[in-house]
Amino acid sequence: MRRALALACLLTLAACAPAAVPSVGGGAVAVVDPSDGGRAFLSATWGEYSKVAFYAGSLDAYDLVLRVSGDGLRINTPEYCRVDVRDILCTVPQLPAGRNFVLPMRGSRLSAVATYKRASGSTHRAQVRQ
C-alpha cells in the first residue's frame, strides 16, 4: 500500500514538471528539454544570492556548457568557469547520471543557458531568465 501511494505521488509530481522556458522576477524555476529522454533540467533560484543548477537526469551529460549573463555578475567557481566577454562561461566535461552542477552567483537581470550532449550524440539546450 505504501509503495503504491509513494508511486502515485511521484507520478503526480512528474506530470507537473514544467517544459517551457520561463521568465520570472524572483523565486525558483526549473526547465526540462522535452526532447531529452534522460530528463535533465536547469533550475534557478533568484534573489539577493542567486544560484543556477544543472541536474544530469538519468543519463550522463557530456560537454556541459553553462553560459550566464547579467549585470554585475559575481560567481565563486573558478575551476570550471571563466569570463567570456561580458558573460561567464562554465564547462564541465562529464556530469554523471544523478549528479548536479550548482553555480552560486550575484547580479541582476540574470540569464543562464545550458547546452549538453548525451552518449548517443544528441545535443540539448535549456534556458532560464530572471
mmCIF file of N, CA and C in Angstrom:
data_model
loop_
_atom_site.group_PDB
_atom_site.id
_atom_site.type_symbol
_atom_site.label_atom_id
_atom_site.label_comp_id
_atom_site.label_asym_id
_atom_site.label_seq_id
_atom_site.Cartn_x
_atom_site.Cartn_y
_atom_site.Cartn_z
ATOM 1 N N MET A 1 0.821 -1.190 0.000
ATOM 2 C CA MET A 1 0.000 0.000 0.000
ATOM 3 C C MET A 1 0.870 1.261 0.000
ATOM 4 N N ARG A 2 1.925 1.231 0.849
ATOM 5 C CA ARG A 2 2.813 2.403 0.917
ATOM 6 C C ARG A 2 3.505 2.644 -0.418
ATOM 7 N N ARG A 3 3.952 1.557 -1.043
ATOM 8 C CA ARG A 3 4.635 1.697 -2.334
ATOM 9 C C ARG A 3 3.707 2.300 -3.378
ATOM 10 N N ALA A 4 2.490 1.827 -3.413
ATOM 11 C CA ALA A 4 1.528 2.345 -4.390
ATOM 12 C C ALA A 4 1.260 3.827 -4.159
ATOM 13 N N LEU A 5 1.138 4.224 -2.900
ATOM 14 C CA LEU A 5 0.911 5.632 -2.576
ATOM 15 C C LEU A 5 2.124 6.480 -2.952
ATOM 16 N N ALA A 6 3.325 5.979 -2.643
ATOM 17 C CA ALA A 6 4.545 6.716 -2.994
ATOM 18 C C ALA A 6 4.686 6.839 -4.509
ATOM 19 N N LEU A 7 4.388 5.763 -5.228
ATOM 20 C CA LEU A 7 4.466 5.795 -6.683
ATOM 21 C C LEU A 7 3.456 6.778 -7.265
ATOM 22 N N ALA A 8 2.256 6.790 -6.727
ATOM 23 C CA ALA A 8 1.234 7.731 -7.200
ATOM 24 C C ALA A 8 1.669 9.173 -6.972
ATOM 25 N N CYS A 9 2.280 9.448 -5.818
ATOM 26 C CA CYS A 9 2.775 10.804 -5.527
ATOM 27 C C CYS A 9 3.880 11.204 -6.502
ATOM 28 N N LEU A 10 4.819 10.292 -6.761
ATOM 29 C CA LEU A 10 5.915 10.596 -7.680
ATOM 30 C C LEU A 10 5.406 10.839 -9.095
ATOM 31 N N LEU A 11 4.466 10.039 -9.545
ATOM 32 C CA LEU A 11 3.915 10.229 -10.885
ATOM 33 C C LEU A 11 3.166 11.553 -10.998
ATOM 34 N N THR A 12 2.474 11.938 -9.942
ATOM 35 C CA THR A 12 1.771 13.223 -9.943
ATOM 36 C C THR A 12 2.756 14.370 -10.031
ATOM 37 N N LEU A 13 3.842 14.298 -9.262
ATOM 38 C CA LEU A 13 4.863 15.349 -9.305
ATOM 39 C C LEU A 13 5.538 15.400 -10.668
ATOM 40 N N ALA A 14 5.838 14.253 -11.250
ATOM 41 C CA ALA A 14 6.493 14.225 -12.562
ATOM 42 C C ALA A 14 5.593 14.820 -13.636
ATOM 43 N N ALA A 15 4.309 14.606 -13.527
ATOM 44 C CA ALA A 15 3.378 15.151 -14.520
ATOM 45 C C ALA A 15 3.303 16.665 -14.461
ATOM 46 N N CYS A 16 3.650 17.236 -13.309
ATOM 47 C CA CYS A 16 3.587 18.690 -13.140
ATOM 48 C C CYS A 16 4.884 19.389 -13.527
ATOM 49 N N ALA A 17 5.893 18.650 -13.976
ATOM 50 C CA ALA A 17 7.187 19.255 -14.316
ATOM 51 C C ALA A 17 7.031 20.234 -15.472
ATOM 52 N N PRO A 18 7.587 21.450 -15.342
ATOM 53 C CA PRO A 18 7.456 22.441 -16.410
ATOM 54 C C PRO A 18 8.295 22.078 -17.626
ATOM 55 N N ALA A 19 7.811 22.430 -18.805
ATOM 56 C CA ALA A 19 8.543 22.138 -20.031
ATOM 57 C C ALA A 19 8.774 23.389 -20.862
ATOM 58 N N ALA A 20 8.358 24.537 -20.410
ATOM 59 C CA ALA A 20 8.520 25.785 -21.155
ATOM 60 C C ALA A 20 9.767 26.515 -20.685
ATOM 61 N N VAL A 21 10.130 27.591 -21.367
ATOM 62 C CA VAL A 21 11.254 28.428 -20.955
ATOM 63 C C VAL A 21 10.676 29.622 -20.216
ATOM 64 N N PRO A 22 10.645 29.578 -18.896
ATOM 65 C CA PRO A 22 10.004 30.639 -18.147
ATOM 66 C C PRO A 22 10.915 31.834 -17.917
ATOM 67 N N SER A 23 10.298 32.933 -17.604
ATOM 68 C CA SER A 23 10.999 34.150 -17.227
ATOM 69 C C SER A 23 10.308 34.697 -15.995
ATOM 70 N N VAL A 24 11.048 34.805 -14.905
ATOM 71 C CA VAL A 24 10.444 35.245 -13.650
ATOM 72 C C VAL A 24 11.282 36.338 -13.015
ATOM 73 N N GLY A 25 10.674 37.143 -12.185
ATOM 74 C CA GLY A 25 11.386 38.200 -11.486
ATOM 75 C C GLY A 25 12.066 37.708 -10.233
ATOM 76 N N GLY A 26 11.512 36.753 -9.561
ATOM 77 C CA GLY A 26 12.092 36.232 -8.334
ATOM 78 C C GLY A 26 11.583 34.829 -8.096
ATOM 79 N N GLY A 27 12.098 34.177 -7.068
ATOM 80 C CA GLY A 27 11.644 32.827 -6.770
ATOM 81 C C GLY A 27 12.479 31.782 -7.461
ATOM 82 N N ALA A 28 11.892 30.594 -7.631
ATOM 83 C CA ALA A 28 12.616 29.473 -8.221
ATOM 84 C C ALA A 28 11.910 29.000 -9.481
ATOM 85 N N VAL A 29 12.688 28.468 -10.401
ATOM 86 C CA VAL A 29 12.147 27.978 -11.667
ATOM 87 C C VAL A 29 13.009 26.811 -12.149
ATOM 88 N N ALA A 30 12.394 25.844 -12.847
ATOM 89 C CA ALA A 30 13.136 24.716 -13.413
ATOM 90 C C ALA A 30 12.655 24.469 -14.836
ATOM 91 N N VAL A 31 13.571 24.065 -15.705
ATOM 92 C CA VAL A 31 13.254 23.852 -17.117
ATOM 93 C C VAL A 31 13.767 22.487 -17.553
ATOM 94 N N VAL A 32 12.927 21.739 -18.275
ATOM 95 C CA VAL A 32 13.285 20.433 -18.822
ATOM 96 C C VAL A 32 13.200 20.519 -20.340
ATOM 97 N N ASP A 33 14.212 19.999 -21.049
ATOM 98 C CA ASP A 33 14.140 19.903 -22.508
ATOM 99 C C ASP A 33 13.276 18.685 -22.829
ATOM 100 N N PRO A 34 12.099 18.883 -23.430
ATOM 101 C CA PRO A 34 11.198 17.757 -23.668
ATOM 102 C C PRO A 34 11.768 16.676 -24.592
ATOM 103 N N SER A 35 12.762 17.004 -25.413
ATOM 104 C CA SER A 35 13.336 16.010 -26.326
ATOM 105 C C SER A 35 14.403 15.146 -25.658
ATOM 106 N N ASP A 36 14.757 15.447 -24.408
ATOM 107 C CA ASP A 36 15.804 14.712 -23.699
ATOM 108 C C ASP A 36 15.192 13.556 -22.912
ATOM 109 N N GLY A 37 15.474 12.341 -23.352
ATOM 110 C CA GLY A 37 14.968 11.158 -22.660
ATOM 111 C C GLY A 37 15.568 10.966 -21.281
ATOM 112 N N GLY A 38 16.708 11.596 -21.010
ATOM 113 C CA GLY A 38 17.347 11.489 -19.705
ATOM 114 C C GLY A 38 16.758 12.426 -18.671
ATOM 115 N N ARG A 39 15.870 13.328 -19.099
ATOM 116 C CA ARG A 39 15.157 14.259 -18.223
ATOM 117 C C ARG A 39 16.087 15.133 -17.378
ATOM 118 N N ALA A 40 17.137 15.643 -17.984
ATOM 119 C CA ALA A 40 17.991 16.617 -17.307
ATOM 120 C C ALA A 40 17.202 17.902 -17.138
ATOM 121 N N PHE A 41 17.580 18.723 -16.156
ATOM 122 C CA PHE A 41 16.922 20.017 -16.047
ATOM 123 C C PHE A 41 17.861 21.084 -15.528
ATOM 124 N N LEU A 42 17.523 22.309 -15.888
ATOM 125 C CA LEU A 42 18.238 23.504 -15.454
ATOM 126 C C LEU A 42 17.301 24.238 -14.517
ATOM 127 N N SER A 43 17.787 24.577 -13.330
ATOM 128 C CA SER A 43 16.941 25.300 -12.385
ATOM 129 C C SER A 43 17.667 26.540 -11.901
ATOM 130 N N ALA A 44 16.893 27.495 -11.437
ATOM 131 C CA ALA A 44 17.470 28.736 -10.921
ATOM 132 C C ALA A 44 16.646 29.221 -9.745
ATOM 133 N N THR A 45 17.336 29.796 -8.791
ATOM 134 C CA THR A 45 16.697 30.465 -7.667
ATOM 135 C C THR A 45 17.195 31.894 -7.699
ATOM 136 N N TRP A 46 16.283 32.840 -7.853
ATOM 137 C CA TRP A 46 16.657 34.243 -7.963
ATOM 138 C C TRP A 46 16.427 34.944 -6.633
ATOM 139 N N GLY A 47 17.303 35.858 -6.309
ATOM 140 C CA GLY A 47 17.191 36.639 -5.084
ATOM 141 C C GLY A 47 18.483 37.394 -4.865
ATOM 142 N N GLU A 48 18.698 37.847 -3.627
ATOM 143 C CA GLU A 48 19.946 38.556 -3.331
ATOM 144 C C GLU A 48 21.145 37.651 -3.612
ATOM 145 N N TYR A 49 21.031 36.392 -3.213
ATOM 146 C CA TYR A 49 22.044 35.386 -3.528
ATOM 147 C C TYR A 49 21.374 34.366 -4.439
ATOM 148 N N SER A 50 21.667 34.426 -5.713
ATOM 149 C CA SER A 50 21.040 33.549 -6.699
ATOM 150 C C SER A 50 21.897 32.314 -6.927
ATOM 151 N N LYS A 51 21.288 31.288 -7.511
ATOM 152 C CA LYS A 51 22.063 30.116 -7.924
ATOM 153 C C LYS A 51 21.388 29.472 -9.119
ATOM 154 N N VAL A 52 22.221 28.895 -9.968
ATOM 155 C CA VAL A 52 21.759 28.132 -11.119
ATOM 156 C C VAL A 52 22.303 26.722 -10.935
ATOM 157 N N ALA A 53 21.459 25.728 -11.185
ATOM 158 C CA ALA A 53 21.885 24.338 -11.037
ATOM 159 C C ALA A 53 21.468 23.541 -12.266
ATOM 160 N N PHE A 54 22.360 22.666 -12.710
ATOM 161 C CA PHE A 54 22.055 21.750 -13.806
ATOM 162 C C PHE A 54 22.090 20.345 -13.239
ATOM 163 N N TYR A 55 21.010 19.590 -13.424
ATOM 164 C CA TYR A 55 20.904 18.215 -12.959
ATOM 165 C C TYR A 55 20.970 17.293 -14.178
ATOM 166 N N ALA A 56 21.884 16.323 -14.161
ATOM 167 C CA ALA A 56 22.128 15.467 -15.332
ATOM 168 C C ALA A 56 20.970 14.541 -15.674
ATOM 169 N N GLY A 57 20.101 14.244 -14.736
ATOM 170 C CA GLY A 57 18.987 13.336 -15.001
ATOM 171 C C GLY A 57 19.426 11.887 -14.902
ATOM 172 N N SER A 58 18.766 11.007 -15.648
ATOM 173 C CA SER A 58 19.024 9.573 -15.539
ATOM 174 C C SER A 58 20.147 9.076 -16.448
ATOM 175 N N LEU A 59 20.727 9.961 -17.251
ATOM 176 C CA LEU A 59 21.840 9.611 -18.143
ATOM 177 C C LEU A 59 22.997 10.574 -17.923
ATOM 178 N N ASP A 60 24.216 10.120 -18.225
ATOM 179 C CA ASP A 60 25.371 11.014 -18.130
ATOM 180 C C ASP A 60 25.210 12.177 -19.105
ATOM 181 N N ALA A 61 25.654 13.358 -18.679
ATOM 182 C CA ALA A 61 25.668 14.541 -19.556
ATOM 183 C C ALA A 61 27.123 14.832 -19.907
ATOM 184 N N TYR A 62 27.382 15.086 -21.178
ATOM 185 C CA TYR A 62 28.738 15.351 -21.648
ATOM 186 C C TYR A 62 28.832 16.758 -22.213
ATOM 187 N N ASP A 63 30.034 17.319 -22.138
ATOM 188 C CA ASP A 63 30.326 18.636 -22.719
ATOM 189 C C ASP A 63 29.307 19.688 -22.290
ATOM 190 N N LEU A 64 28.997 19.713 -21.000
ATOM 191 C CA LEU A 64 28.064 20.712 -20.473
ATOM 192 C C LEU A 64 28.703 22.089 -20.551
ATOM 193 N N VAL A 65 28.014 23.021 -21.176
ATOM 194 C CA VAL A 65 28.444 24.417 -21.229
ATOM 195 C C VAL A 65 27.313 25.245 -20.641
ATOM 196 N N LEU A 66 27.618 25.972 -19.586
ATOM 197 C CA LEU A 66 26.643 26.834 -18.930
ATOM 198 C C LEU A 66 27.092 28.274 -19.116
ATOM 199 N N ARG A 67 26.298 29.049 -19.866
ATOM 200 C CA ARG A 67 26.623 30.456 -20.118
ATOM 201 C C ARG A 67 25.678 31.314 -19.292
ATOM 202 N N VAL A 68 26.264 32.134 -18.414
ATOM 203 C CA VAL A 68 25.482 33.012 -17.543
ATOM 204 C C VAL A 68 25.769 34.449 -17.937
ATOM 205 N N SER A 69 24.719 35.229 -18.096
ATOM 206 C CA SER A 69 24.891 36.644 -18.413
ATOM 207 C C SER A 69 24.017 37.466 -17.483
ATOM 208 N N GLY A 70 24.365 38.737 -17.362
ATOM 209 C CA GLY A 70 23.620 39.642 -16.495
ATOM 210 C C GLY A 70 24.470 40.840 -16.141
ATOM 211 N N ASP A 71 23.942 41.677 -15.275
ATOM 212 C CA ASP A 71 24.658 42.872 -14.834
ATOM 213 C C ASP A 71 25.296 42.619 -13.476
ATOM 214 N N GLY A 72 26.552 43.034 -13.314
ATOM 215 C CA GLY A 72 27.250 42.897 -12.037
ATOM 216 C C GLY A 72 27.440 41.453 -11.608
ATOM 217 N N LEU A 73 27.763 40.575 -12.548
ATOM 218 C CA LEU A 73 27.915 39.150 -12.245
ATOM 219 C C LEU A 73 29.085 38.882 -11.315
ATOM 220 N N ARG A 74 28.841 38.012 -10.351
ATOM 221 C CA ARG A 74 29.901 37.533 -9.468
ATOM 222 C C ARG A 74 29.622 36.061 -9.186
ATOM 223 N N ILE A 75 30.644 35.219 -9.352
ATOM 224 C CA ILE A 75 30.499 33.794 -9.064
ATOM 225 C C ILE A 75 31.683 33.335 -8.233
ATOM 226 N N ASN A 76 31.614 32.087 -7.736
ATOM 227 C CA ASN A 76 32.688 31.559 -6.913
ATOM 228 C C ASN A 76 32.988 30.114 -7.313
ATOM 229 N N THR A 77 33.297 29.881 -8.585
ATOM 230 C CA THR A 77 33.653 28.551 -9.069
ATOM 231 C C THR A 77 34.750 28.679 -10.122
ATOM 232 N N PRO A 78 35.945 29.135 -9.738
ATOM 233 C CA PRO A 78 36.981 29.407 -10.737
ATOM 234 C C PRO A 78 37.517 28.170 -11.456
ATOM 235 N N GLU A 79 37.410 26.964 -10.869
ATOM 236 C CA GLU A 79 37.981 25.791 -11.529
ATOM 237 C C GLU A 79 37.196 25.350 -12.759
ATOM 238 N N TYR A 80 35.931 25.737 -12.877
ATOM 239 C CA TYR A 80 35.127 25.368 -14.033
ATOM 240 C C TYR A 80 34.749 26.551 -14.910
ATOM 241 N N CYS A 81 34.907 27.770 -14.416
ATOM 242 C CA CYS A 81 34.349 28.929 -15.111
ATOM 243 C C CYS A 81 35.409 29.958 -15.477
ATOM 244 N N ARG A 82 35.094 30.732 -16.525
ATOM 245 C CA ARG A 82 35.968 31.824 -16.944
ATOM 246 C C ARG A 82 35.101 32.934 -17.526
ATOM 247 N N VAL A 83 35.680 34.114 -17.613
ATOM 248 C CA VAL A 83 34.975 35.250 -18.202
ATOM 249 C C VAL A 83 35.097 35.163 -19.716
ATOM 250 N N ASP A 84 33.986 35.345 -20.410
ATOM 251 C CA ASP A 84 33.947 35.334 -21.870
ATOM 252 C C ASP A 84 33.233 36.608 -22.311
ATOM 253 N N VAL A 85 33.995 37.636 -22.643
ATOM 254 C CA VAL A 85 33.499 38.971 -22.975
ATOM 255 C C VAL A 85 32.733 39.494 -21.760
ATOM 256 N N ARG A 86 31.391 39.566 -21.819
ATOM 257 C CA ARG A 86 30.615 40.045 -20.671
ATOM 258 C C ARG A 86 29.891 38.919 -19.947
ATOM 259 N N ASP A 87 30.016 37.698 -20.439
ATOM 260 C CA ASP A 87 29.342 36.548 -19.840
ATOM 261 C C ASP A 87 30.332 35.734 -19.016
ATOM 262 N N ILE A 88 29.786 34.805 -18.255
ATOM 263 C CA ILE A 88 30.608 33.822 -17.566
ATOM 264 C C ILE A 88 30.300 32.479 -18.203
ATOM 265 N N LEU A 89 31.344 31.781 -18.599
ATOM 266 C CA LEU A 89 31.213 30.514 -19.300
ATOM 267 C C LEU A 89 31.779 29.406 -18.413
ATOM 268 N N CYS A 90 30.941 28.434 -18.066
ATOM 269 C CA CYS A 90 31.369 27.305 -17.244
ATOM 270 C C CYS A 90 31.296 26.042 -18.088
ATOM 271 N N THR A 91 32.336 25.228 -18.041
ATOM 272 C CA THR A 91 32.367 23.983 -18.809
ATOM 273 C C THR A 91 32.646 22.810 -17.877
ATOM 274 N N VAL A 92 31.868 21.757 -18.034
ATOM 275 C CA VAL A 92 32.040 20.531 -17.261
ATOM 276 C C VAL A 92 32.107 19.398 -18.284
ATOM 277 N N PRO A 93 33.257 18.702 -18.389
ATOM 278 C CA PRO A 93 33.420 17.673 -19.416
ATOM 279 C C PRO A 93 32.408 16.530 -19.303
ATOM 280 N N GLN A 94 32.176 16.027 -18.086
ATOM 281 C CA GLN A 94 31.208 14.946 -17.894
ATOM 282 C C GLN A 94 30.541 15.107 -16.540
ATOM 283 N N LEU A 95 29.224 14.989 -16.538
ATOM 284 C CA LEU A 95 28.445 15.025 -15.304
ATOM 285 C C LEU A 95 27.682 13.703 -15.241
ATOM 286 N N PRO A 96 28.060 12.823 -14.286
ATOM 287 C CA PRO A 96 27.424 11.505 -14.223
ATOM 288 C C PRO A 96 25.920 11.592 -13.943
ATOM 289 N N ALA A 97 25.201 10.563 -14.349
ATOM 290 C CA ALA A 97 23.757 10.487 -14.105
ATOM 291 C C ALA A 97 23.471 10.670 -12.618
ATOM 292 N N GLY A 98 22.439 11.430 -12.323
ATOM 293 C CA GLY A 98 22.035 11.660 -10.940
ATOM 294 C C GLY A 98 22.813 12.748 -10.221
ATOM 295 N N ARG A 99 23.812 13.329 -10.854
ATOM 296 C CA ARG A 99 24.630 14.374 -10.216
ATOM 297 C C ARG A 99 24.215 15.742 -10.724
ATOM 298 N N ASN A 100 24.657 16.782 -10.005
ATOM 299 C CA ASN A 100 24.329 18.136 -10.444
ATOM 300 C C ASN A 100 25.527 19.060 -10.333
ATOM 301 N N PHE A 101 25.451 20.178 -11.041
ATOM 302 C CA PHE A 101 26.455 21.236 -11.011
ATOM 303 C C PHE A 101 25.728 22.494 -10.549
ATOM 304 N N VAL A 102 26.154 23.038 -9.410
ATOM 305 C CA VAL A 102 25.495 24.208 -8.824
ATOM 306 C C VAL A 102 26.441 25.392 -8.895
ATOM 307 N N LEU A 103 25.915 26.522 -9.346
ATOM 308 C CA LEU A 103 26.701 27.738 -9.506
ATOM 309 C C LEU A 103 26.056 28.879 -8.711
ATOM 310 N N PRO A 104 26.594 29.172 -7.506
ATOM 311 C CA PRO A 104 26.078 30.317 -6.753
ATOM 312 C C PRO A 104 26.564 31.614 -7.396
ATOM 313 N N MET A 105 25.738 32.658 -7.366
ATOM 314 C CA MET A 105 26.123 33.910 -8.022
ATOM 315 C C MET A 105 25.378 35.096 -7.442
ATOM 316 N N ARG A 106 25.847 36.266 -7.818
ATOM 317 C CA ARG A 106 25.157 37.519 -7.516
ATOM 318 C C ARG A 106 25.102 38.322 -8.796
ATOM 319 N N GLY A 107 24.088 39.163 -8.894
ATOM 320 C CA GLY A 107 23.932 40.010 -10.067
ATOM 321 C C GLY A 107 22.468 40.322 -10.291
ATOM 322 N N SER A 108 22.204 41.034 -11.360
ATOM 323 C CA SER A 108 20.822 41.369 -11.695
ATOM 324 C C SER A 108 20.591 41.099 -13.178
ATOM 325 N N ARG A 109 19.333 41.006 -13.561
ATOM 326 C CA ARG A 109 18.941 40.694 -14.942
ATOM 327 C C ARG A 109 19.694 39.461 -15.445
ATOM 328 N N LEU A 110 19.648 38.411 -14.648
ATOM 329 C CA LEU A 110 20.421 37.201 -14.931
ATOM 330 C C LEU A 110 19.723 36.293 -15.940
ATOM 331 N N SER A 111 20.542 35.604 -16.718
ATOM 332 C CA SER A 111 20.064 34.629 -17.694
ATOM 333 C C SER A 111 21.089 33.500 -17.749
ATOM 334 N N ALA A 112 20.609 32.259 -17.870
ATOM 335 C CA ALA A 112 21.517 31.115 -17.965
ATOM 336 C C ALA A 112 21.045 30.188 -19.078
ATOM 337 N N VAL A 113 22.004 29.727 -19.873
ATOM 338 C CA VAL A 113 21.724 28.782 -20.955
ATOM 339 C C VAL A 113 22.651 27.585 -20.770
ATOM 340 N N ALA A 114 22.075 26.387 -20.730
ATOM 341 C CA ALA A 114 22.863 25.158 -20.621
ATOM 342 C C ALA A 114 22.753 24.389 -21.932
ATOM 343 N N THR A 115 23.902 23.980 -22.467
ATOM 344 C CA THR A 115 23.956 23.131 -23.650
ATOM 345 C C THR A 115 24.757 21.897 -23.258
ATOM 346 N N TYR A 116 24.249 20.716 -23.601
ATOM 347 C CA TYR A 116 24.922 19.479 -23.217
ATOM 348 C C TYR A 116 24.616 18.390 -24.236
ATOM 349 N N LYS A 117 25.409 17.313 -24.159
ATOM 350 C CA LYS A 117 25.235 16.177 -25.069
ATOM 351 C C LYS A 117 24.968 14.914 -24.261
ATOM 352 N N ARG A 118 24.394 13.950 -24.934
ATOM 353 C CA ARG A 118 24.202 12.615 -24.371
ATOM 354 C C ARG A 118 25.143 11.653 -25.094
ATOM 355 N N ALA A 119 25.318 10.455 -24.555
ATOM 356 C CA ALA A 119 26.215 9.465 -25.159
ATOM 357 C C ALA A 119 25.792 9.129 -26.590
ATOM 358 N N SER A 120 24.520 9.266 -26.892
ATOM 359 C CA SER A 120 24.012 8.985 -28.244
ATOM 360 C C SER A 120 24.464 10.028 -29.260
ATOM 361 N N GLY A 121 24.996 11.166 -28.765
ATOM 362 C CA GLY A 121 25.430 12.240 -29.648
ATOM 363 C C GLY A 121 24.419 13.362 -29.777
ATOM 364 N N SER A 122 23.222 13.170 -29.240
ATOM 365 C CA SER A 122 22.198 14.221 -29.324
ATOM 366 C C SER A 122 22.576 15.404 -28.429
ATOM 367 N N THR A 123 22.280 16.605 -28.907
ATOM 368 C CA THR A 123 22.568 17.837 -28.171
ATOM 369 C C THR A 123 21.261 18.433 -27.678
ATOM 370 N N HIS A 124 21.291 18.945 -26.454
ATOM 371 C CA HIS A 124 20.093 19.515 -25.842
ATOM 372 C C HIS A 124 20.419 20.883 -25.253
ATOM 373 N N ARG A 125 19.363 21.684 -25.043
ATOM 374 C CA ARG A 125 19.551 23.056 -24.561
ATOM 375 C C ARG A 125 18.394 23.425 -23.643
ATOM 376 N N ALA A 126 18.709 24.151 -22.573
ATOM 377 C CA ALA A 126 17.689 24.675 -21.664
ATOM 378 C C ALA A 126 18.102 26.084 -21.267
ATOM 379 N N GLN A 127 17.119 26.941 -21.000
ATOM 380 C CA GLN A 127 17.404 28.341 -20.676
ATOM 381 C C GLN A 127 16.453 28.832 -19.592
ATOM 382 N N VAL A 128 16.993 29.629 -18.665
ATOM 383 C CA VAL A 128 16.180 30.309 -17.651
ATOM 384 C C VAL A 128 16.583 31.774 -17.613
ATOM 385 N N ARG A 129 15.615 32.640 -17.295
ATOM 386 C CA ARG A 129 15.862 34.086 -17.202
ATOM 387 C C ARG A 129 15.217 34.642 -15.954
ATOM 388 N N GLN A 130 15.847 35.663 -15.417
ATOM 389 C CA GLN A 130 15.287 36.355 -14.260
ATOM 390 C C GLN A 130 14.241 37.332 -14.711
#
